[in-house]
Coordinates of C-alpha atoms in Angstrom, one line a residue:
Chain A
M1 CA 76.0 98.3 165.2
I2 CA 77.2 101.8 164.4
D3 CA 73.6 103.0 164.1
Q4 CA 72.8 101.5 167.4
R5 CA 75.7 103.3 169.1
K6 CA 74.9 106.5 167.3
K7 CA 71.3 106.4 168.6
H8 CA 72.6 105.7 172.1
N9 CA 74.8 108.8 171.8
F10 CA 71.9 110.9 170.6
K11 CA 69.9 109.9 173.6
L12 CA 72.9 110.9 175.8
Y13 CA 73.1 114.3 174.1
N14 CA 69.4 114.8 174.7
I15 CA 69.8 114.1 178.4
I16 CA 72.8 116.4 178.6
I17 CA 71.0 119.2 176.8
F18 CA 68.0 118.8 179.1
I19 CA 70.2 118.9 182.2
V20 CA 72.1 122.0 180.9
F21 CA 68.7 123.7 180.3
V22 CA 67.4 122.8 183.7
A23 CA 70.6 124.0 185.3
F24 CA 70.6 127.2 183.4
I25 CA 67.0 128.1 184.3
T26 CA 67.6 127.1 187.9
A27 CA 70.7 129.3 188.1
L28 CA 68.7 132.2 186.7
D29 CA 65.9 131.4 189.1
L30 CA 68.2 131.4 192.1
K31 CA 69.7 134.7 190.9
F32 CA 73.2 133.2 190.3
L33 CA 72.9 134.5 186.8
G34 CA 71.3 137.4 184.9
D35 CA 68.9 140.0 186.3
D36 CA 65.2 140.6 186.7
Y37 CA 65.0 141.8 183.1
V38 CA 66.5 138.6 181.7
R39 CA 64.2 136.5 183.9
R40 CA 61.2 138.4 182.7
V41 CA 62.1 138.2 179.0
L42 CA 62.8 134.4 179.3
S43 CA 59.5 133.8 181.2
L44 CA 57.7 135.8 178.5
A45 CA 59.4 133.6 175.9
A46 CA 58.2 130.5 177.7
I47 CA 54.6 131.9 177.7
Y48 CA 54.9 132.7 174.0
T49 CA 56.1 129.2 173.4
I50 CA 52.9 127.8 174.9
V51 CA 50.6 130.0 172.9
S52 CA 52.6 129.6 169.6
V53 CA 52.7 125.8 169.9
S54 CA 48.9 125.8 170.5
M55 CA 48.4 128.0 167.5
N56 CA 50.6 125.7 165.4
L57 CA 48.4 122.8 166.5
V58 CA 45.4 124.6 164.9
N59 CA 47.1 126.4 162.0
G60 CA 50.0 124.2 161.2
F61 CA 48.8 120.7 162.0
T62 CA 45.0 120.9 161.3
G63 CA 45.3 123.5 158.5
L64 CA 42.7 125.9 160.0
F65 CA 43.6 129.5 159.6
S66 CA 42.6 130.8 163.0
L67 CA 43.5 134.3 164.2
G68 CA 41.7 134.2 167.6
Q69 CA 44.7 133.6 169.8
A70 CA 44.7 137.0 171.5
G71 CA 41.0 136.6 172.4
F72 CA 41.6 133.2 174.0
M73 CA 44.6 134.5 175.9
A74 CA 42.4 137.4 177.2
V75 CA 39.9 134.9 178.6
G76 CA 42.6 133.0 180.4
A77 CA 44.3 136.1 181.7
Y78 CA 41.1 137.6 183.0
T79 CA 40.1 134.4 184.7
V80 CA 43.3 134.4 186.6
A81 CA 43.1 138.1 187.3
I82 CA 39.5 138.0 188.6
F83 CA 39.9 135.0 190.9
T84 CA 43.4 135.3 192.3
V85 CA 43.6 138.9 193.4
P86 CA 43.4 138.8 197.3
L87 CA 39.9 139.6 198.5
E88 CA 41.1 142.5 200.7
K89 CA 42.6 144.3 197.7
R90 CA 39.5 144.0 195.5
A91 CA 37.7 147.1 196.7
A92 CA 40.7 149.3 196.0
I93 CA 40.9 147.9 192.5
F94 CA 37.3 148.2 191.6
Y95 CA 37.0 151.8 192.8
V96 CA 34.8 153.1 189.9
V97 CA 32.3 150.3 189.6
D98 CA 32.0 147.8 192.4
Q99 CA 32.9 144.2 191.6
N100 CA 30.0 141.8 191.1
P101 CA 29.1 140.8 194.6
V102 CA 29.3 137.1 193.9
L103 CA 32.7 137.3 192.2
A104 CA 33.9 139.6 195.0
Q105 CA 33.5 136.7 197.4
I106 CA 35.4 134.1 195.4
H107 CA 39.1 133.6 195.6
L108 CA 40.8 130.6 193.9
P109 CA 44.3 129.2 194.1
F110 CA 46.4 130.1 191.1
V111 CA 46.5 126.6 189.7
V112 CA 42.7 126.2 189.8
A113 CA 42.2 129.6 188.3
L114 CA 44.7 128.9 185.5
I115 CA 43.0 125.6 184.6
L116 CA 39.6 127.2 184.8
G117 CA 40.8 129.9 182.4
G118 CA 42.0 127.3 180.0
L119 CA 38.7 125.4 180.2
L120 CA 36.7 128.6 179.8
S121 CA 38.7 129.4 176.7
A122 CA 38.0 125.9 175.3
L123 CA 34.3 126.2 176.0
I124 CA 34.1 129.5 174.2
A125 CA 36.1 128.0 171.3
I126 CA 33.5 125.2 171.1
L127 CA 30.7 127.7 171.1
I128 CA 32.1 129.9 168.4
G129 CA 33.6 126.9 166.5
I130 CA 30.2 125.3 165.9
P131 CA 29.1 128.0 163.5
V132 CA 32.5 129.3 162.3
L133 CA 34.3 126.0 161.6
R134 CA 31.8 125.2 158.9
L135 CA 33.3 128.1 157.0
R136 CA 36.2 127.8 154.5
S137 CA 39.6 128.6 155.8
D138 CA 39.8 132.3 154.8
Y139 CA 36.4 133.1 156.2
L140 CA 37.5 131.4 159.4
A141 CA 40.4 133.8 159.7
I142 CA 38.1 136.8 159.5
A143 CA 35.6 135.3 161.9
T144 CA 38.2 134.4 164.5
L145 CA 39.8 137.8 164.2
G146 CA 36.4 139.4 164.8
F147 CA 35.7 137.2 167.7
S148 CA 39.0 138.2 169.3
E149 CA 38.0 141.9 169.0
I150 CA 34.5 141.1 170.5
I151 CA 36.1 139.5 173.5
R152 CA 38.3 142.6 174.0
I153 CA 35.3 144.9 173.7
I154 CA 33.3 142.8 176.2
L155 CA 36.2 143.0 178.6
T156 CA 36.3 146.8 178.2
N157 CA 32.6 147.2 179.0
A158 CA 31.7 144.5 181.5
K159 CA 33.0 146.8 184.2
S160 CA 31.6 145.0 187.2
I161 CA 33.4 141.8 186.2
T162 CA 36.6 143.1 184.5
N163 CA 37.0 146.7 185.8
G164 CA 36.7 147.9 182.2
A165 CA 39.5 149.9 180.7
L166 CA 41.2 150.4 184.1
G167 CA 42.2 146.7 184.1
I168 CA 43.0 144.6 187.1
K169 CA 46.1 145.2 189.1
G170 CA 47.7 143.3 192.0
I171 CA 47.7 139.8 190.5
P172 CA 50.0 137.8 192.8
E173 CA 53.4 137.3 191.2
M174 CA 55.0 133.9 191.0
P175 CA 57.9 133.1 193.3
T176 CA 59.8 131.2 190.6
M177 CA 60.4 131.1 186.9
W178 CA 59.7 127.4 187.0
V179 CA 56.0 128.1 187.0
F180 CA 56.3 129.4 183.5
F181 CA 58.9 126.9 182.3
G182 CA 57.2 124.0 184.0
V183 CA 53.9 124.7 182.4
M184 CA 55.7 125.3 179.1
I185 CA 57.4 121.8 179.2
L186 CA 54.1 120.2 180.3
S187 CA 52.0 121.9 177.5
V188 CA 54.5 121.2 174.7
T189 CA 54.8 117.6 175.8
L190 CA 51.0 117.1 175.9
I191 CA 50.7 118.7 172.4
V192 CA 53.5 116.6 171.0
L193 CA 51.8 113.5 172.4
L194 CA 48.5 114.5 170.9
I195 CA 50.0 115.2 167.5
N196 CA 51.7 111.8 167.5
S197 CA 48.5 110.0 168.4
S198 CA 45.7 108.7 166.2
Y199 CA 43.8 112.0 166.7
G200 CA 46.9 114.0 165.7
R201 CA 47.2 111.9 162.5
A202 CA 43.5 112.7 161.8
F203 CA 44.3 116.4 162.2
K204 CA 47.2 116.1 159.7
A205 CA 44.9 114.3 157.3
I206 CA 42.5 117.2 157.4
R207 CA 45.3 119.6 156.7
E208 CA 46.6 117.5 153.8
D209 CA 43.2 116.9 152.1
E210 CA 39.8 117.5 153.6
I211 CA 37.9 115.6 150.9
A212 CA 40.1 112.5 151.3
A213 CA 40.1 112.7 155.1
E214 CA 36.3 112.7 155.1
A215 CA 36.2 109.8 152.6
M216 CA 38.4 107.9 155.1
G217 CA 35.7 108.2 157.7
I218 CA 37.1 111.2 159.6
N219 CA 34.3 113.4 161.0
L220 CA 35.7 116.8 159.8
F221 CA 33.6 119.0 162.0
K222 CA 34.2 117.1 165.2
H223 CA 38.0 117.0 164.7
K224 CA 38.2 120.6 163.7
V225 CA 36.3 121.7 166.8
M226 CA 38.5 119.4 168.9
S227 CA 41.7 120.9 167.6
F228 CA 40.3 124.4 167.8
A229 CA 39.2 123.9 171.4
I230 CA 42.5 122.3 172.5
G231 CA 44.4 125.2 170.9
A232 CA 42.2 127.6 172.8
F233 CA 42.7 125.7 176.0
F234 CA 46.5 126.2 175.9
A235 CA 46.1 129.8 174.7
G236 CA 44.0 130.4 177.8
I237 CA 46.7 128.8 180.0
G238 CA 49.3 131.0 178.3
G239 CA 47.1 134.1 178.9
G240 CA 46.7 133.1 182.6
L241 CA 50.5 132.9 183.0
L242 CA 50.9 136.2 181.2
A243 CA 48.6 137.8 183.8
S244 CA 50.6 136.5 186.7
L245 CA 53.9 137.5 185.0
L246 CA 52.9 141.0 184.4
G247 CA 50.9 141.3 187.6
T248 CA 48.2 143.3 185.8
V249 CA 45.8 142.9 182.9
D250 CA 43.9 145.4 180.8
P251 CA 42.0 145.1 177.5
K252 CA 44.6 146.9 175.5
Q253 CA 47.1 144.1 175.9
F254 CA 44.9 141.9 173.9
Y255 CA 44.7 143.8 170.6
F256 CA 44.6 141.5 167.6
T257 CA 48.1 142.7 166.8
M258 CA 49.2 140.4 169.5
T259 CA 48.0 137.4 167.5
Y260 CA 50.4 138.5 164.7
N261 CA 53.3 137.9 167.0
F262 CA 52.3 134.3 167.3
L263 CA 51.6 134.1 163.6
L264 CA 55.1 135.4 162.9
I265 CA 56.5 132.8 165.3
I266 CA 54.8 129.8 163.7
V267 CA 55.7 131.0 160.2
L268 CA 59.3 131.6 161.2
G269 CA 59.6 128.2 163.0
G270 CA 57.7 126.3 160.3
M271 CA 54.0 125.6 160.1
G272 CA 53.8 122.0 161.3
S273 CA 57.0 121.9 163.3
I274 CA 56.9 122.0 167.1
S275 CA 60.6 122.3 167.7
G276 CA 60.7 125.1 165.1
T277 CA 58.0 126.9 167.0
V278 CA 59.8 126.6 170.3
I279 CA 63.0 127.9 168.8
A280 CA 61.2 130.7 167.0
S281 CA 59.3 131.7 170.1
F282 CA 62.6 132.4 171.9
I283 CA 64.2 134.1 168.9
V284 CA 61.3 136.4 168.4
T285 CA 60.7 137.3 172.0
I286 CA 64.4 137.9 172.7
G287 CA 64.9 139.5 169.3
L288 CA 62.1 142.0 170.0
E289 CA 64.0 143.0 173.1
V290 CA 67.4 143.2 171.5
L291 CA 66.0 145.4 168.7
R292 CA 64.9 147.9 171.3
F293 CA 68.4 149.4 170.6
F294 CA 66.7 150.9 167.4
D295 CA 64.1 152.7 169.5
E296 CA 66.7 154.8 171.3
P297 CA 68.3 157.9 169.7
L298 CA 71.7 157.2 168.3
T299 CA 74.5 159.7 167.9
L300 CA 77.3 158.6 165.6
L301 CA 80.4 160.8 165.0
G302 CA 78.5 163.7 166.4
F303 CA 75.5 163.2 164.1
N304 CA 72.2 162.3 165.4
I305 CA 71.0 159.5 163.1
P306 CA 67.4 160.5 162.4
L307 CA 66.0 157.1 161.9
F308 CA 66.6 155.9 165.4
R309 CA 63.5 156.8 167.3
A310 CA 60.6 155.1 169.1
G311 CA 58.9 152.7 166.7
F312 CA 61.9 152.1 164.4
R313 CA 62.2 148.7 166.0
M314 CA 59.0 147.7 164.5
V315 CA 60.1 148.8 161.0
I316 CA 63.2 146.7 161.3
F317 CA 61.0 143.9 162.6
S318 CA 58.6 144.1 159.7
A319 CA 61.4 144.2 157.2
L320 CA 62.9 141.0 158.7
L321 CA 59.4 139.5 158.4
M322 CA 59.2 140.3 154.8
I323 CA 62.7 138.9 154.1
L324 CA 61.6 135.8 155.9
V325 CA 58.4 135.4 153.8
L326 CA 60.3 136.1 150.6
F327 CA 63.2 133.8 151.1
F328 CA 62.3 131.2 153.8
R329 CA 58.7 130.5 153.0
N330 CA 58.7 127.2 155.0
G331 CA 60.3 128.8 158.0
L332 CA 63.3 127.4 159.9
L333 CA 62.2 123.7 159.8
G334 CA 59.2 123.5 157.5
Q335 CA 57.1 120.5 158.6
K336 CA 60.2 118.7 160.0
E337 CA 61.2 118.3 163.6
L338 CA 64.7 119.1 164.8
S339 CA 66.7 115.9 165.3
W340 CA 70.3 114.9 165.8
D341 CA 70.1 113.2 162.4
M342 CA 69.2 116.5 160.8
I343 CA 72.0 118.3 162.6
T344 CA 74.7 115.7 161.7
S345 CA 73.6 115.5 158.1
W346 CA 73.7 119.3 157.9
F347 CA 77.3 119.3 159.2
N348 CA 78.3 116.5 157.0
K349 CA 76.9 118.4 154.0
K350 CA 79.0 121.4 155.0
T351 CA 82.2 119.4 155.4
L352 CA 81.5 117.6 152.2
R353 CA 81.1 120.8 150.3
R354 CA 84.3 122.1 151.8
K355 CA 86.1 118.9 150.7
E356 CA 84.7 119.3 147.2
K357 CA 86.0 122.8 147.0
G358 CA 89.4 121.6 148.2
G359 CA 89.4 119.0 145.4
A360 CA 88.7 121.6 142.8
L361 CA 91.6 123.7 143.9
Chain V
M1 CA 19.7 91.2 146.8
G2 CA 22.1 93.9 145.8
I3 CA 24.6 95.4 148.3
L4 CA 24.2 98.8 146.7
K5 CA 21.1 100.2 145.1
L6 CA 20.5 103.5 143.4
D7 CA 16.8 104.1 143.1
N8 CA 15.7 106.7 140.6
I9 CA 18.5 109.1 141.3
K10 CA 18.3 112.5 139.8
M11 CA 21.1 115.0 140.3
Q12 CA 20.6 118.5 139.1
F13 CA 23.0 121.4 139.3
G14 CA 21.1 124.6 138.4
G15 CA 19.7 123.9 135.0
V16 CA 22.0 121.0 134.2
V17 CA 20.7 117.5 134.8
A18 CA 23.8 115.5 135.6
L19 CA 22.0 112.2 136.4
N20 CA 18.5 111.3 135.4
N21 CA 16.5 108.4 136.6
L22 CA 19.5 106.4 137.4
N23 CA 18.8 102.9 138.7
I24 CA 21.7 100.7 139.6
D25 CA 21.8 97.5 141.6
V26 CA 25.3 96.2 142.4
E27 CA 25.3 92.5 143.5
K28 CA 27.3 91.4 146.5
G29 CA 30.7 89.9 145.8
K30 CA 30.7 90.9 142.2
I31 CA 32.9 93.3 140.2
E32 CA 30.7 95.7 138.3
A33 CA 31.7 98.7 136.2
L34 CA 30.3 102.0 135.2
I35 CA 31.4 103.3 131.8
G36 CA 30.5 106.1 129.5
P37 CA 31.9 108.9 127.5
N38 CA 33.5 111.9 129.2
G39 CA 31.0 114.0 131.0
A40 CA 28.4 111.2 131.2
G41 CA 28.1 111.7 135.0
K42 CA 30.1 108.7 136.2
T43 CA 32.0 110.6 138.9
T44 CA 28.8 112.4 139.9
A45 CA 27.2 109.1 140.5
F46 CA 30.1 108.1 142.8
N47 CA 29.8 111.4 144.6
V48 CA 26.1 110.8 145.1
I49 CA 26.8 107.3 146.5
T50 CA 29.5 108.5 148.9
G51 CA 27.6 111.4 150.2
V52 CA 29.6 114.2 148.6
Y53 CA 26.4 115.3 146.9
T54 CA 22.8 114.8 148.1
P55 CA 20.7 113.8 145.1
T56 CA 17.9 116.1 144.0
S57 CA 15.6 113.2 144.2
G58 CA 15.8 109.4 144.6
D59 CA 17.6 107.3 147.2
V60 CA 20.7 105.3 147.7
Y61 CA 20.5 102.1 149.7
Y62 CA 23.5 100.1 151.1
N63 CA 22.6 96.7 152.4
D64 CA 18.9 97.8 152.3
K65 CA 19.6 100.8 154.5
K66 CA 18.9 104.2 153.2
I67 CA 22.1 106.3 153.1
T68 CA 20.9 109.3 151.2
G69 CA 21.9 112.5 152.9
L70 CA 24.4 111.0 155.2
T71 CA 27.9 112.7 155.3
P72 CA 30.8 111.0 153.6
D73 CA 32.4 110.0 156.9
K74 CA 29.3 108.2 158.1
I75 CA 28.9 106.4 154.8
T76 CA 32.6 105.3 155.0
K77 CA 31.9 104.0 158.5
M78 CA 29.1 101.9 157.2
G79 CA 31.5 100.1 154.9
I80 CA 31.8 102.0 151.6
A81 CA 35.2 103.3 150.7
R82 CA 36.4 105.0 147.5
T83 CA 39.5 106.0 145.6
F84 CA 39.7 109.2 143.5
Q85 CA 40.2 109.9 139.9
N86 CA 43.1 112.2 140.6
I87 CA 44.9 110.4 143.4
R88 CA 44.2 112.1 146.7
L89 CA 46.7 110.6 149.1
F90 CA 47.9 112.5 152.2
K91 CA 50.9 113.5 150.2
N92 CA 53.3 114.7 152.8
L93 CA 52.8 111.9 155.2
T94 CA 54.3 108.4 155.1
V95 CA 52.8 105.4 153.5
L96 CA 52.1 103.9 157.0
D97 CA 50.5 107.1 158.2
N98 CA 48.2 107.1 155.2
I99 CA 47.0 103.6 156.2
L100 CA 46.9 104.5 160.0
I101 CA 44.7 107.5 159.2
A102 CA 42.2 105.2 157.5
N103 CA 42.1 103.2 160.7
H104 CA 41.2 106.2 162.8
L105 CA 37.4 105.7 162.2
H106 CA 37.6 102.6 164.4
V107 CA 39.2 104.4 167.3
K108 CA 37.1 104.0 170.4
S109 CA 38.9 105.8 173.3
N110 CA 38.9 109.6 173.3
F111 CA 41.6 112.1 172.5
L112 CA 42.5 112.6 176.2
S113 CA 43.3 108.9 176.8
H114 CA 45.2 108.8 173.5
T115 CA 47.2 111.9 174.5
L116 CA 48.0 110.5 177.9
R117 CA 48.9 107.1 176.4
M118 CA 46.5 105.2 178.7
P119 CA 47.0 101.4 178.5
W120 CA 43.8 100.8 176.5
S121 CA 44.8 103.5 174.0
R122 CA 48.2 102.1 173.7
Q123 CA 46.7 98.7 173.0
E124 CA 44.4 100.3 170.4
E125 CA 47.4 102.0 168.8
K126 CA 49.4 98.8 168.8
N127 CA 46.5 96.8 167.2
M128 CA 46.1 99.6 164.6
R129 CA 49.8 99.5 163.7
E130 CA 49.9 95.7 163.5
K131 CA 46.8 95.6 161.3
S132 CA 48.2 98.3 159.0
E133 CA 51.5 96.6 158.6
M134 CA 49.8 93.3 157.9
L135 CA 47.7 95.0 155.2
L136 CA 50.8 96.7 153.6
D137 CA 52.5 93.3 153.7
R138 CA 49.7 91.6 151.9
L139 CA 49.6 94.2 149.2
G140 CA 53.4 94.2 148.9
L141 CA 53.9 97.8 150.1
L142 CA 55.5 97.0 153.5
S143 CA 59.0 97.8 152.4
L144 CA 57.8 101.3 151.5
K145 CA 56.1 102.0 154.8
N146 CA 58.4 104.9 155.8
E147 CA 58.4 106.6 152.4
I148 CA 56.6 109.8 151.9
A149 CA 53.5 109.1 149.9
S150 CA 54.2 111.6 147.1
S151 CA 57.6 110.1 146.5
L152 CA 56.2 106.8 145.4
P153 CA 56.0 105.9 141.7
Y154 CA 52.6 106.5 140.1
G155 CA 51.5 102.9 140.0
E156 CA 52.3 102.4 143.7
Q157 CA 50.4 105.6 144.6
R158 CA 47.3 104.1 143.0
K159 CA 47.9 100.9 144.9
L160 CA 48.4 102.8 148.1
E161 CA 45.1 104.6 147.6
I162 CA 43.3 101.3 147.2
A163 CA 45.1 100.0 150.3
R164 CA 44.0 103.0 152.2
A165 CA 40.4 102.4 151.2
L166 CA 40.7 98.8 152.3
A167 CA 42.1 99.9 155.7
T168 CA 38.7 101.3 156.6
D169 CA 37.5 97.7 156.5
A170 CA 35.1 98.6 153.7
K171 CA 33.0 95.8 152.1
L172 CA 32.2 97.8 149.1
L173 CA 35.0 99.5 147.2
L174 CA 34.4 102.2 144.7
L175 CA 37.3 102.7 142.3
D176 CA 37.3 105.9 140.2
E177 CA 39.4 105.1 137.2
P178 CA 42.0 102.9 138.9
A179 CA 43.9 102.4 135.6
A180 CA 44.1 106.0 134.5
G181 CA 47.5 106.8 133.2
M182 CA 48.7 103.1 133.3
N183 CA 50.4 101.3 130.4
P184 CA 48.9 98.0 129.2
S185 CA 51.2 95.8 131.3
E186 CA 50.5 97.8 134.4
T187 CA 46.8 97.6 133.6
M188 CA 47.0 93.8 133.4
Q189 CA 48.7 93.7 136.8
L190 CA 46.0 96.0 138.2
S191 CA 43.3 93.7 136.8
N192 CA 44.9 90.7 138.7
F193 CA 45.3 92.9 141.8
I194 CA 41.6 93.8 141.8
H195 CA 40.6 90.2 141.4
D196 CA 42.9 89.2 144.2
I197 CA 41.7 91.7 146.7
R198 CA 38.1 91.0 145.9
D199 CA 38.6 87.3 146.8
E200 CA 40.9 87.9 149.7
F201 CA 38.8 90.6 151.5
Q202 CA 35.4 89.4 150.2
L203 CA 34.7 92.7 148.6
T204 CA 32.2 94.0 146.2
I205 CA 33.8 96.3 143.7
F206 CA 32.1 99.0 141.7
M207 CA 34.4 100.9 139.4
I208 CA 34.6 103.6 136.8
E209 CA 37.0 102.8 134.1
H210 CA 38.0 104.0 130.6
H211 CA 40.3 101.1 129.7
M212 CA 37.8 98.9 127.8
D213 CA 40.1 95.8 127.9
L214 CA 40.2 96.0 131.7
V215 CA 36.5 96.6 132.0
M216 CA 35.5 93.8 129.6
E217 CA 37.9 91.4 131.2
I218 CA 37.0 91.7 134.9
S219 CA 33.5 93.0 135.1
D220 CA 30.6 90.7 135.9
K221 CA 28.2 93.5 134.9
I222 CA 28.6 96.8 133.1
Y223 CA 26.5 99.9 133.2
V224 CA 26.7 102.4 130.4
L225 CA 26.0 106.0 131.2
D226 CA 25.5 108.7 128.6
F227 CA 24.4 112.3 129.3
G228 CA 23.3 111.3 132.8
E229 CA 21.1 108.4 131.6
L230 CA 21.7 104.7 131.7
I231 CA 21.6 103.5 128.1
A232 CA 22.6 99.9 128.6
Q233 CA 23.5 97.3 131.2
G234 CA 24.6 93.7 131.1
T235 CA 27.6 91.5 130.6
A236 CA 30.5 92.6 128.5
D237 CA 29.2 90.9 125.4
E238 CA 25.8 92.3 125.7
V239 CA 27.0 95.8 126.2
K240 CA 29.6 95.6 123.4
N241 CA 27.0 94.8 120.8
D242 CA 24.3 97.2 122.0
P243 CA 23.7 99.7 119.2
R244 CA 23.1 102.6 121.6
V245 CA 26.4 102.0 123.3
I246 CA 28.2 101.9 119.9
E247 CA 26.4 105.1 119.0
A248 CA 27.4 106.8 122.3
Y249 CA 31.0 105.9 121.8
L250 CA 31.4 106.2 118.1
G251 CA 28.6 108.5 117.0
V252 CA 25.8 107.7 114.5
E253 CA 26.6 106.4 111.1
E254 CA 25.2 108.8 108.6
D255 CA 24.1 107.9 105.1
A256 CA 26.6 109.1 102.6

């Protein structure tokens, strides 16, 4: 009886939280709250959530150590950039090398270009996955990292398609934040549904023990390629959204260091925890902004503190990362998902400990 | 005709011949055992049967079909499932998940319809769950279904591994030292358990075992392997009294 009522309450809490979240984003979106800076940072966090969750599907749930996320994002971002810039603006953007005459004629709606970018990412993932996914995990990391760099170099040099190092400007911006948050909710929901399906269990089996998984009739190669391609699809979608958020793309945005942001997020949130990844995406994206304070010169009691200068933020960030890896190796949630049971038992433990202390006194 | 046939199998790793001219013919519906001293090549033989290794020469037949060179997952799909010497459960997953994973090879609809929870995929998932719970119930593990596999007592983990192999709907079960680390009374229970599942699921069982009492009691036929070669085969009594077997296990009697 009590359990039943408790469950009912939890459901109610979930609905309340969801409504508060929707109201909060809508209020921001309608400019009742915050400013453009806040809107941008939160939209970026939504995009990072999509990419991190997709990376967790591959790294945390299937146990493949892939570092190609930046490359797949670049594919998605450029697809959106190439096909959604209005035709009349094209000539002004491609002023050094003319755009490929076929591409110069094609304009696609944002949604179509976004999905096309995801599909293209997935296709490339399948093509590189076929040779690379036969490798052991550590080699896979190196190969995917290399792939990500190759993509970037192709983007720099295929000037008639990508405008080379100049990048593509004038990508139409989105009228509402809900584009980012809507796609985020949809993507995370789809990935959660996948993970909780029979295929998701097969992925987890591969993570737990490849030999046993294969002995249970799971085709390792097929499932690894599948997970890798689905991860790439959502990374491509994330890249496409990033292009429209920033309004511009250029190859330098997609350095492999970008992948480390996502790696940090999934390690912080917990490899194999979706809710952890979502929370960590927001913590890291917002945290990186808050830490900007360290990048500015600081004068304290008339002294100019010498450490505070451009780049110090990243030092702090790295130090936090090291602390994280040393003391919280499993991240915030490990392989668990955030649930009301977890929160209540955490609080109960706290009050219990306090009571015990009281008793001792 | 035998359900499983090893025809002149030779398995060589560099200069080491792990198996040489191995001929085995396991009869359908029987419990047969492979024994031999440490390092005789028993697990290698299992790995050859299940496709982990491709033999240097010779062929493996299952129901008269050649399975040499197939990958382990294909061989499992054909109906051969195994357990491992050092338990290889999906440790961080629940008991039920372990069984459900072994059902995955029968899944027909693709990942997209499973993700989108299409009606036919829901039905498939539902059937899978019912079948898994029924299996757990028959093996007496149902009350543990939500436990994490690694938290089970040792004996139950062994049992779960056998259950998982059964969940693939295999007709031939290869058990690699199922009684390892068990005390005599647990071994007795296991012996009954193996008998029961053989009858209930109409299985053929081929096992590697070190516990001689268990082997002698339940095996219809015993193969003895030493240094990669078959030195004897036959019923428990035949094998027990074979001078080569005694020699392999106890060494040669030297004149004083």
